[in-house]
């Protein structure tokens, strides 16, 4: 069986080395695995939750798309598309919104953190919080469920979102009584290193300690030389443990190269030499990517065409037919197909009915009437509702004039009319 692996790339900011080592490179390696169908998309609808500068949103989308292509993503082997080119995603978002528990969304980490911040500042709980932030997990669930992804490679901070996608998918399946959605699993790769930043903490935009992935060689060198090291002089042995420089090297080197670098540390390599080696190691891997990246960014129309082509094929292959099925599941249907149901409903409304009741004489009776209330059969009085019910059962099964002969009831219309009414009732019962 083919495993469908899907991941979204937030289109904000400029990619840095940490993104490359932690996300881009492993994802591209994984996309080459056999028996997987990979989906990579630019989550530009999600980006609007934070970024509301149109020119930057556009620029960022271009840069991130170019980054993935430059890093080796093959758009003819994987699905590579832009979220906003698939209108079925927001459409599915609404269908899921209508089964998603609000209480579950209340517990989403990002939303809760924003509420907690407000409360800590003595503000209204929801001050400055958009419904977009609140709905983030539903949109993300739609991204995943629309393509029935089996696995979603994400960072640990996203595990909760995958669990919510499972929850919404399951609720939909339950409410509409079908196996519409595959329930996705988060895929956490513990082997992927988190890259340290310039100050030794995790490389992250929020710490301002990043090295841009496509910095010029001169800037790359300058940044690497600014990495914090201890004050040991050349000739003094250095610790690899806890050395940001060493970890950076390791992320771009083979096992043997890393061992050799560790030996150089033990032998007291000077920090300047060590930094030069790290720069050269990284530059060797990044230089060809940088060149491709610059060529791509210079031809934005080509990237646009690649993205549109991906979305168009993907919609035809999965999204459009699946959404048609989902619309049908929830009852957003072609009205002309309602006729059969309506006819049945009218037929049902026109059916004769049995009624059991107690009369003022204290005895129990039943009667069979047609749809207009005209009485076809009137019973005699019985001592208990149970006795009346038993005779109803007998009459219901009568399908010959002989079987209609009984002292328990009296026909009010010709025999064949009663037989026809009983037959209609039995037929309707087998149809339900
Ligand atoms: N929320 C993800 C992140 O911040 C991005 C994302 C959007 C995503 N939709 C997705 C990831 C669907 C995986 C699947 O990294």
Short mmCIF file of C-alpha atoms and ligand atoms in Angstrom, two decimals:
data_model
loop_
_atom_site.label_atom_id
_atom_site.label_comp_id
_atom_site.label_asym_id
_atom_site.label_seq_id
_atom_site.Cartn_x
_atom_site.Cartn_y
_atom_site.Cartn_z
CA UNK A 1 0.00 0.00 0.00
CA UNK A 2 1.16 3.52 -0.70
CA UNK A 3 1.55 5.73 2.32
CA UNK A 4 0.39 9.27 1.82
CA UNK A 5 2.67 11.71 3.62
CA UNK A 6 1.57 15.33 3.79
CA UNK A 7 3.09 18.42 5.26
CA UNK A 8 2.36 22.12 5.18
CA UNK A 9 4.97 24.83 5.04
CA UNK A 10 4.06 28.11 6.61
CA UNK A 11 4.85 30.89 4.21
CA UNK A 12 6.27 33.43 6.55
CA UNK A 13 9.73 34.75 7.17
CA UNK A 14 12.97 33.93 5.43
CA UNK A 15 14.14 30.33 5.73
CA UNK A 16 17.22 29.82 7.88
CA UNK A 17 19.71 27.00 8.32
CA UNK A 18 17.65 25.54 11.16
CA UNK A 19 14.60 25.20 8.86
CA UNK A 20 16.76 23.59 6.23
CA UNK A 21 18.33 20.99 8.54
CA UNK A 22 15.20 20.41 10.62
CA UNK A 23 12.50 20.41 7.96
CA UNK A 24 13.42 20.95 4.31
CA UNK A 25 16.27 18.47 3.96
CA UNK A 26 14.66 15.56 5.83
CA UNK A 27 11.35 16.09 4.02
CA UNK A 28 13.00 16.01 0.63
CA UNK A 29 14.94 12.86 1.58
CA UNK A 30 11.70 11.27 2.77
CA UNK A 31 9.91 12.20 -0.46
CA UNK A 32 12.27 9.88 -2.33
CA UNK A 33 11.25 6.82 -0.29
CA UNK A 34 9.51 4.02 -2.15
CA UNK A 35 5.79 3.45 -1.64
CA UNK A 36 5.06 6.95 -0.51
CA UNK A 37 2.99 9.60 -2.14
CA UNK A 38 4.16 12.95 -0.82
CA UNK A 39 2.20 16.16 -0.50
CA UNK A 40 4.03 19.43 0.18
CA UNK A 41 2.11 22.61 0.20
CA UNK A 42 2.58 26.26 0.98
CA UNK A 43 0.19 27.08 3.81
CA UNK A 44 -0.51 30.60 2.65
CA UNK A 45 -4.06 30.72 4.03
CA UNK A 46 -2.60 29.95 7.44
CA UNK A 47 -0.02 32.68 7.00
CA UNK A 48 -2.77 35.32 6.87
CA UNK A 49 -3.47 34.70 10.53
CA UNK A 50 -0.20 36.39 11.42
CA UNK A 51 0.99 38.29 8.38
CA UNK A 52 -1.30 40.96 7.04
CA UNK A 53 1.09 42.74 4.74
CA UNK A 54 0.08 41.69 1.19
CA UNK A 55 3.43 42.45 -0.45
CA UNK A 56 5.29 40.47 2.19
CA UNK A 57 2.87 37.58 1.95
CA UNK A 58 3.46 37.40 -1.79
CA UNK A 59 7.24 37.73 -1.45
CA UNK A 60 7.41 35.15 1.28
CA UNK A 61 5.39 32.64 -0.73
CA UNK A 62 7.75 33.08 -3.65
CA UNK A 63 10.85 32.67 -1.48
CA UNK A 64 9.62 29.59 0.32
CA UNK A 65 8.51 27.93 -2.91
CA UNK A 66 11.89 28.68 -4.47
CA UNK A 67 13.66 27.31 -1.39
CA UNK A 68 11.96 23.94 -1.61
CA UNK A 69 12.52 23.67 -5.33
CA UNK A 70 16.17 24.72 -4.97
CA UNK A 71 16.66 22.15 -2.22
CA UNK A 72 15.67 19.41 -4.63
CA UNK A 73 11.94 18.93 -4.38
CA UNK A 74 10.77 17.37 -7.64
CA UNK A 75 7.33 18.72 -8.57
CA UNK A 76 6.76 15.93 -11.07
CA UNK A 77 7.34 13.25 -8.41
CA UNK A 78 5.56 14.80 -5.44
CA UNK A 79 2.47 16.95 -5.09
CA UNK A 80 3.70 20.50 -4.65
CA UNK A 81 1.02 23.15 -4.42
CA UNK A 82 -0.25 26.28 -2.80
CA UNK A 83 -3.06 25.91 -0.29
CA UNK A 84 -5.00 28.90 -1.67
CA UNK A 85 -5.11 27.26 -5.12
CA UNK A 86 -7.30 24.46 -3.76
CA UNK A 87 -10.75 25.95 -3.04
CA UNK A 88 -11.85 22.57 -1.71
CA UNK A 89 -9.68 23.19 1.36
CA UNK A 90 -11.70 26.16 2.69
CA UNK A 91 -14.88 24.41 1.65
CA UNK A 92 -13.97 21.33 3.67
CA UNK A 93 -12.95 23.63 6.50
CA UNK A 94 -16.57 24.69 6.84
CA UNK A 95 -17.90 21.13 6.79
CA UNK A 96 -15.44 20.28 9.56
CA UNK A 97 -16.22 23.48 11.46
CA UNK A 98 -19.78 22.21 11.76
CA UNK A 99 -18.70 19.01 13.50
CA UNK A 100 -15.71 20.41 15.43
CA UNK A 101 -16.26 20.88 19.15
CA UNK A 102 -15.69 24.47 20.21
CA UNK A 103 -14.45 23.20 23.54
CA UNK A 104 -11.66 21.34 21.78
CA UNK A 105 -10.60 24.49 19.96
CA UNK A 106 -10.62 26.37 23.27
CA UNK A 107 -7.85 24.03 24.40
CA UNK A 108 -5.54 24.58 21.41
CA UNK A 109 -2.10 25.63 22.67
CA UNK A 110 -1.64 28.69 20.47
CA UNK A 111 -5.09 30.09 21.28
CA UNK A 112 -4.78 29.31 24.97
CA UNK A 113 -1.36 30.94 25.16
CA UNK A 114 -2.81 34.11 23.62
CA UNK A 115 -5.69 34.09 26.12
CA UNK A 116 -3.31 33.52 29.02
CA UNK A 117 -1.16 36.43 27.87
CA UNK A 118 -4.20 38.68 27.77
CA UNK A 119 -5.31 37.63 31.23
CA UNK A 120 -1.81 38.11 32.63
CA UNK A 121 -1.91 41.64 31.28
CA UNK A 122 -5.29 42.25 32.86
CA UNK A 123 -7.02 42.48 29.51
CA UNK A 124 -10.17 40.89 28.18
CA UNK A 125 -9.49 37.18 27.52
CA UNK A 126 -9.99 37.48 23.77
CA UNK A 127 -8.47 40.92 23.23
CA UNK A 128 -6.80 41.12 19.83
CA UNK A 129 -7.43 37.44 19.09
CA UNK A 130 -8.92 36.81 15.66
CA UNK A 131 -11.31 34.00 14.84
CA UNK A 132 -8.61 32.95 12.37
CA UNK A 133 -6.25 32.05 15.18
CA UNK A 134 -9.05 30.20 16.90
CA UNK A 135 -9.95 28.27 13.74
CA UNK A 136 -6.36 27.47 12.78
CA UNK A 137 -6.67 23.79 13.75
CA UNK A 138 -9.80 23.28 11.64
CA UNK A 139 -8.14 24.68 8.51
CA UNK A 140 -5.15 22.46 9.21
CA UNK A 141 -7.42 19.44 9.63
CA UNK A 142 -8.95 20.20 6.24
CA UNK A 143 -5.46 20.32 4.68
CA UNK A 144 -4.79 16.85 5.98
CA UNK A 145 -8.17 15.15 5.71
CA UNK A 146 -8.88 16.34 2.16
CA UNK A 147 -6.10 14.09 0.93
CA UNK A 148 -6.63 11.33 3.46
CA UNK A 149 -3.01 11.56 4.53
CA UNK A 150 -1.73 8.69 6.64
CA UNK A 151 1.29 10.46 8.05
CA UNK A 152 2.03 14.08 8.81
CA UNK A 153 5.66 14.90 9.60
CA UNK A 154 5.61 17.80 12.03
CA UNK A 155 7.42 19.25 15.00
CA UNK A 156 6.31 18.35 18.50
CA UNK A 157 4.44 21.65 18.83
CA UNK A 158 2.04 20.45 16.11
CA UNK A 159 1.09 17.09 17.63
CA UNK A 160 -2.01 18.56 19.21
CA UNK A 161 -3.19 19.80 15.82
CA UNK A 162 -2.91 16.32 14.34
CA UNK A 163 -4.90 14.94 17.24
CA UNK A 164 -7.58 17.50 16.54
CA UNK A 165 -7.62 16.54 12.87
CA UNK A 166 -8.23 12.95 13.96
CA UNK A 167 -11.00 14.08 16.24
CA UNK A 168 -12.79 16.17 13.61
CA UNK A 169 -12.39 13.42 11.01
CA UNK A 170 -13.77 10.85 13.38
CA UNK A 171 -16.74 13.01 14.30
CA UNK A 172 -17.56 13.57 10.66
CA UNK A 173 -17.32 9.84 9.96
CA UNK A 174 -19.60 9.17 12.89
CA UNK A 175 -22.17 11.88 12.20
CA UNK A 176 -22.49 10.98 8.54
CA UNK A 177 -22.09 7.25 9.01
CA UNK A 178 -19.22 6.37 6.72
CA UNK A 179 -15.48 5.92 6.53
CA UNK A 180 -14.99 9.20 4.72
CA UNK A 181 -11.72 10.20 6.34
CA UNK A 182 -8.53 8.36 7.12
CA UNK A 183 -7.32 9.32 10.58
CA UNK A 184 -3.80 10.79 10.28
CA UNK A 185 -0.80 10.14 12.48
CA UNK A 186 1.86 12.66 13.45
CA UNK A 187 5.30 11.61 12.33
CA UNK A 188 8.01 12.88 14.64
CA UNK A 189 11.57 12.33 13.54
CA UNK A 190 13.75 12.25 16.62
CA UNK A 191 16.92 11.80 14.58
CA UNK A 192 16.69 15.21 13.02
CA UNK A 193 18.93 17.54 14.93
CA UNK A 194 17.71 20.88 16.13
CA UNK A 195 20.33 23.31 15.04
CA UNK A 196 21.81 25.71 17.58
CA UNK A 197 21.75 29.38 16.69
CA UNK A 198 24.45 32.01 16.99
CA UNK A 199 24.01 32.25 20.77
CA UNK A 200 23.90 28.48 21.37
CA UNK A 201 20.12 28.35 21.94
CA UNK A 202 17.91 26.60 19.39
CA UNK A 203 18.07 28.46 16.08
CA UNK A 204 14.78 30.28 15.89
CA UNK A 205 13.38 33.43 14.41
CA UNK A 206 11.91 34.35 17.78
CA UNK A 207 15.40 34.37 19.36
CA UNK A 208 16.90 36.46 16.57
CA UNK A 209 19.85 34.06 16.39
CA UNK A 210 19.42 32.66 12.90
CA UNK A 211 21.65 32.24 9.90
CA UNK A 212 19.62 32.85 6.71
CA UNK A 213 19.74 29.80 4.47
CA UNK A 214 20.70 31.83 1.44
CA UNK A 215 22.96 34.41 2.98
CA UNK A 216 25.81 35.42 0.65
CA UNK A 217 29.08 33.54 1.26
CA UNK A 218 30.54 36.65 2.88
CA UNK A 219 27.58 37.05 5.21
CA UNK A 220 27.51 33.34 5.99
CA UNK A 221 31.17 33.51 6.94
CA UNK A 222 30.67 36.60 9.06
CA UNK A 223 27.76 35.01 10.95
CA UNK A 224 29.60 31.76 11.56
CA UNK A 225 32.57 33.71 12.91
CA UNK A 226 30.20 35.47 15.31
CA UNK A 227 29.11 32.21 16.96
CA UNK A 228 29.66 32.23 20.69
CA UNK A 229 32.63 30.09 21.82
CA UNK A 230 34.56 29.83 25.07
CA UNK A 231 37.87 31.55 25.67
CA UNK A 232 40.20 28.60 25.21
CA UNK A 233 43.31 29.47 23.25
CA UNK A 234 44.67 27.57 20.26
CA UNK A 235 46.53 24.45 21.49
CA UNK A 236 44.08 23.94 24.35
CA UNK A 237 41.72 20.96 23.96
CA UNK A 238 38.10 21.99 23.23
CA UNK A 239 34.85 20.41 24.36
CA UNK A 240 32.60 19.11 21.60
CA UNK A 241 29.87 18.69 24.20
CA UNK A 242 27.69 21.79 24.20
CA UNK A 243 29.65 23.43 21.37
CA UNK A 244 27.21 25.14 18.99
CA UNK A 245 29.92 25.28 16.38
CA UNK A 246 30.47 21.54 16.60
CA UNK A 247 26.75 20.78 16.30
CA UNK A 248 26.52 23.01 13.27
CA UNK A 249 29.39 21.15 11.65
CA UNK A 250 27.85 17.78 12.47
CA UNK A 251 24.57 18.74 10.80
CA UNK A 252 26.38 19.11 7.49
CA UNK A 253 29.03 16.39 7.72
CA UNK A 254 29.35 12.62 7.36
CA UNK A 255 30.13 10.50 10.42
CA UNK A 256 33.82 10.29 9.47
CA UNK A 257 34.14 14.02 8.91
CA UNK A 258 32.52 14.60 12.28
CA UNK A 259 34.98 12.22 13.96
CA UNK A 260 37.89 14.02 12.37
CA UNK A 261 36.51 17.34 13.56
CA UNK A 262 36.16 15.95 17.09
CA UNK A 263 39.82 14.90 16.96
CA UNK A 264 40.77 18.42 15.90
CA UNK A 265 38.85 19.71 18.95
CA UNK A 266 40.75 17.32 21.24
CA UNK A 267 44.02 18.41 19.65
CA UNK A 268 43.31 22.03 20.41
CA UNK A 269 42.26 23.52 17.07
CA UNK A 270 41.99 27.31 17.34
CA UNK A 271 38.45 28.73 17.21
CA UNK A 272 39.26 30.73 14.09
CA UNK A 273 40.37 27.59 12.23
CA UNK A 274 37.39 25.65 13.52
CA UNK A 275 35.02 28.37 12.30
CA UNK A 276 36.68 28.42 8.91
CA UNK A 277 36.13 24.66 8.62
CA UNK A 278 32.47 24.98 9.58
CA UNK A 279 31.99 27.74 7.04
CA UNK A 280 33.57 25.68 4.27
CA UNK A 281 31.58 22.58 5.17
CA UNK A 282 28.25 24.43 5.08
CA UNK A 283 29.14 26.46 2.02
CA UNK A 284 29.93 23.27 0.11
CA UNK A 285 26.37 21.98 0.65
CA UNK A 286 24.55 25.28 0.32
CA UNK A 287 26.37 26.90 -2.62
CA UNK A 288 24.66 24.88 -5.39
CA UNK A 289 21.28 25.39 -3.71
CA UNK A 290 21.90 29.11 -3.47
CA UNK A 291 22.65 29.27 -7.14
CA UNK A 292 19.45 27.42 -8.05
CA UNK A 293 17.49 29.55 -5.62
CA UNK A 294 18.67 32.78 -7.18
CA UNK A 295 17.86 31.53 -10.65
CA UNK A 296 14.37 30.51 -9.53
CA UNK A 297 13.53 33.72 -7.70
CA UNK A 298 14.57 35.62 -10.81
CA UNK A 299 11.84 33.80 -12.79
CA UNK A 300 8.78 33.99 -10.57
CA UNK A 301 6.43 33.18 -13.46
CA UNK A 302 7.95 29.72 -13.67
CA UNK A 303 7.32 29.07 -10.01
CA UNK A 304 3.78 30.33 -10.43
CA UNK A 305 3.28 27.89 -13.31
CA UNK A 306 4.69 24.97 -11.30
CA UNK A 307 2.37 25.69 -8.38
CA UNK A 308 -0.72 26.12 -10.55
CA UNK A 309 0.01 22.96 -12.43
CA UNK A 310 0.40 21.03 -9.18
CA UNK A 311 -2.87 22.33 -7.80
CA UNK A 312 -4.76 21.71 -11.02
CA UNK A 313 -3.68 18.09 -11.28
CA UNK A 314 -4.24 17.48 -7.61
CA UNK A 315 -7.74 18.90 -7.68
CA UNK A 316 -8.68 16.73 -10.63
CA UNK A 317 -7.14 13.64 -9.08
CA UNK A 318 -8.39 13.96 -5.49
CA UNK A 319 -9.88 17.17 -4.20
CA UNK A 320 -12.77 17.83 -6.57
CA UNK A 321 -14.20 14.30 -6.71
CA UNK A 322 -13.74 13.82 -2.96
CA UNK A 323 -15.49 17.04 -2.14
CA UNK A 324 -18.34 16.05 -4.40
CA UNK A 325 -18.68 12.91 -2.34
CA UNK A 326 -18.53 14.85 0.93
CA UNK A 327 -21.12 17.35 -0.22
CA UNK A 328 -23.39 14.46 -1.00
CA UNK A 329 -22.67 12.90 2.38
CA UNK A 330 -23.85 16.00 4.25
CA UNK A 331 -26.85 16.55 1.97
CA UNK A 332 -25.61 19.43 -0.19
CA UNK A 333 -27.16 17.73 -3.19
CA UNK A 334 -28.62 18.26 -6.59
CA UNK A 335 -32.28 19.00 -5.90
CA UNK A 336 -33.47 17.10 -8.94
CA UNK A 337 -32.42 13.89 -7.23
CA UNK A 338 -34.92 14.60 -4.48
CA UNK A 339 -37.88 13.27 -6.55
CA UNK A 340 -37.58 9.61 -5.55
CA UNK A 341 -37.36 10.52 -1.89
CA UNK A 342 -40.25 12.95 -2.18
CA UNK A 343 -42.44 10.43 -3.94
CA UNK A 344 -41.72 7.93 -1.23
CA UNK A 345 -42.50 10.50 1.40
CA UNK A 346 -45.83 11.34 -0.24
CA UNK A 347 -46.62 7.67 -0.62
CA UNK A 348 -45.90 7.23 3.04
CA UNK A 349 -48.12 10.15 3.92
CA UNK A 350 -50.88 8.57 1.86
CA UNK A 351 -50.66 5.29 3.71
CA UNK A 352 -53.51 3.92 5.83
CA UNK A 353 -52.97 3.97 9.59
CA UNK A 354 -53.84 1.82 12.54
CA UNK A 355 -54.93 3.66 15.64
CA UNK A 356 -55.45 2.16 19.06
CA UNK A 357 -57.48 4.02 21.66
CA UNK A 358 -59.56 3.69 24.79
CA UNK A 359 -63.20 4.61 24.66
CA UNK A 360 -65.33 6.25 27.36
CA UNK A 361 -66.80 2.82 28.11
CA UNK A 362 -63.34 1.91 29.44
CA UNK A 363 -62.65 -0.67 26.75
CA UNK A 364 -59.83 -0.79 24.22
CA UNK A 365 -60.41 -0.42 20.49
CA UNK A 366 -58.53 0.00 17.26
CA UNK A 367 -59.43 1.16 13.84
CA UNK A 368 -57.82 1.16 10.42
CA UNK A 369 -58.33 4.41 8.48
CA UNK A 370 -57.12 5.55 5.11
CA UNK A 371 -54.85 8.57 4.68
CA UNK A 372 -57.84 10.90 4.63
CA UNK A 373 -59.21 9.61 7.91
CA UNK A 374 -61.99 7.49 6.43
CA UNK A 375 -62.46 4.43 8.62
CA UNK A 376 -61.93 1.10 6.80
CA UNK A 377 -62.11 -1.31 9.70
CA UNK A 378 -63.57 -0.78 13.16
CA UNK A 379 -62.82 -3.18 15.99
CA UNK A 380 -65.05 -4.27 18.84
CA UNK A 381 -64.07 -3.45 22.38
CA UNK A 382 -61.36 -5.43 24.21
CA UNK A 383 -60.58 -5.79 27.88
CA UNK A 384 -56.93 -4.85 27.57
CA UNK A 385 -54.67 -2.97 25.16
CA UNK A 386 -52.77 -6.21 24.75
CA UNK A 387 -55.82 -8.04 23.41
CA UNK A 388 -56.44 -5.17 21.00
CA UNK A 389 -52.81 -5.22 19.89
CA UNK A 390 -52.94 -8.94 19.16
CA UNK A 391 -55.92 -8.48 16.88
CA UNK A 392 -54.17 -5.61 15.12
CA UNK A 393 -51.32 -8.01 14.35
CA UNK A 394 -53.76 -10.59 12.98
CA UNK A 395 -55.50 -8.04 10.79
CA UNK A 396 -52.18 -6.65 9.54
CA UNK A 397 -51.29 -10.04 8.15
CA UNK A 398 -54.64 -10.75 6.52
CA UNK A 399 -54.34 -11.03 2.75
CA UNK A 400 -57.46 -12.92 1.68
CA UNK A 401 -61.20 -12.24 2.08
CA UNK A 402 -61.42 -15.27 4.39
CA UNK A 403 -58.80 -13.87 6.72
CA UNK A 404 -60.84 -10.69 6.96
CA UNK A 405 -63.77 -12.58 8.41
CA UNK A 406 -63.61 -12.07 12.15
CA UNK A 407 -65.85 -11.21 15.07
CA UNK A 408 -63.07 -9.01 16.40
CA UNK A 409 -63.76 -6.27 13.87
CA UNK A 410 -66.20 -5.06 11.24
CA UNK A 411 -65.33 -3.88 7.75
CA UNK A 412 -66.67 -0.42 6.92
CA UNK A 413 -65.83 -0.56 3.19
CA UNK A 414 -65.75 -3.36 0.57
CA UNK A 415 -63.32 -6.22 1.26
CA UNK A 416 -61.01 -5.52 -1.68
CA UNK A 417 -60.41 -1.95 -0.45
CA UNK A 418 -59.36 -3.24 2.96
CA UNK A 419 -57.09 -5.85 1.39
CA UNK A 420 -55.46 -3.17 -0.79
CA UNK A 421 -54.84 -0.93 2.21
CA UNK A 422 -53.25 -3.77 4.17
CA UNK A 423 -51.05 -4.73 1.20
CA UNK A 424 -49.86 -1.11 0.84
CA UNK A 425 -48.94 -1.00 4.52
CA UNK A 426 -46.94 -4.22 4.30
CA UNK A 427 -45.10 -3.06 1.22
CA UNK A 428 -44.14 0.25 2.81
CA UNK A 429 -42.84 -1.59 5.87
CA UNK A 430 -40.42 -3.66 3.79
CA UNK A 431 -39.08 -0.55 2.05
CA UNK A 432 -37.79 1.24 5.10
N1 LIG B 1 0.86 24.39 11.32
C1 LIG B 1 2.01 23.96 10.57
C2 LIG B 1 3.25 24.65 11.14
O1 LIG B 1 3.14 25.67 11.75
C3 LIG B 1 1.87 24.26 9.11
C4 LIG B 1 0.74 23.50 8.51
C5 LIG B 1 -0.41 24.01 8.01
C6 LIG B 1 0.68 22.11 8.38
N2 LIG B 1 -1.19 22.99 7.56
C7 LIG B 1 -0.56 21.82 7.77
C8 LIG B 1 1.55 21.06 8.70
C9 LIG B 1 -0.94 20.51 7.50
C10 LIG B 1 1.17 19.78 8.43
C11 LIG B 1 -0.08 19.50 7.82
O2 LIG B 1 4.33 24.15 10.95
#
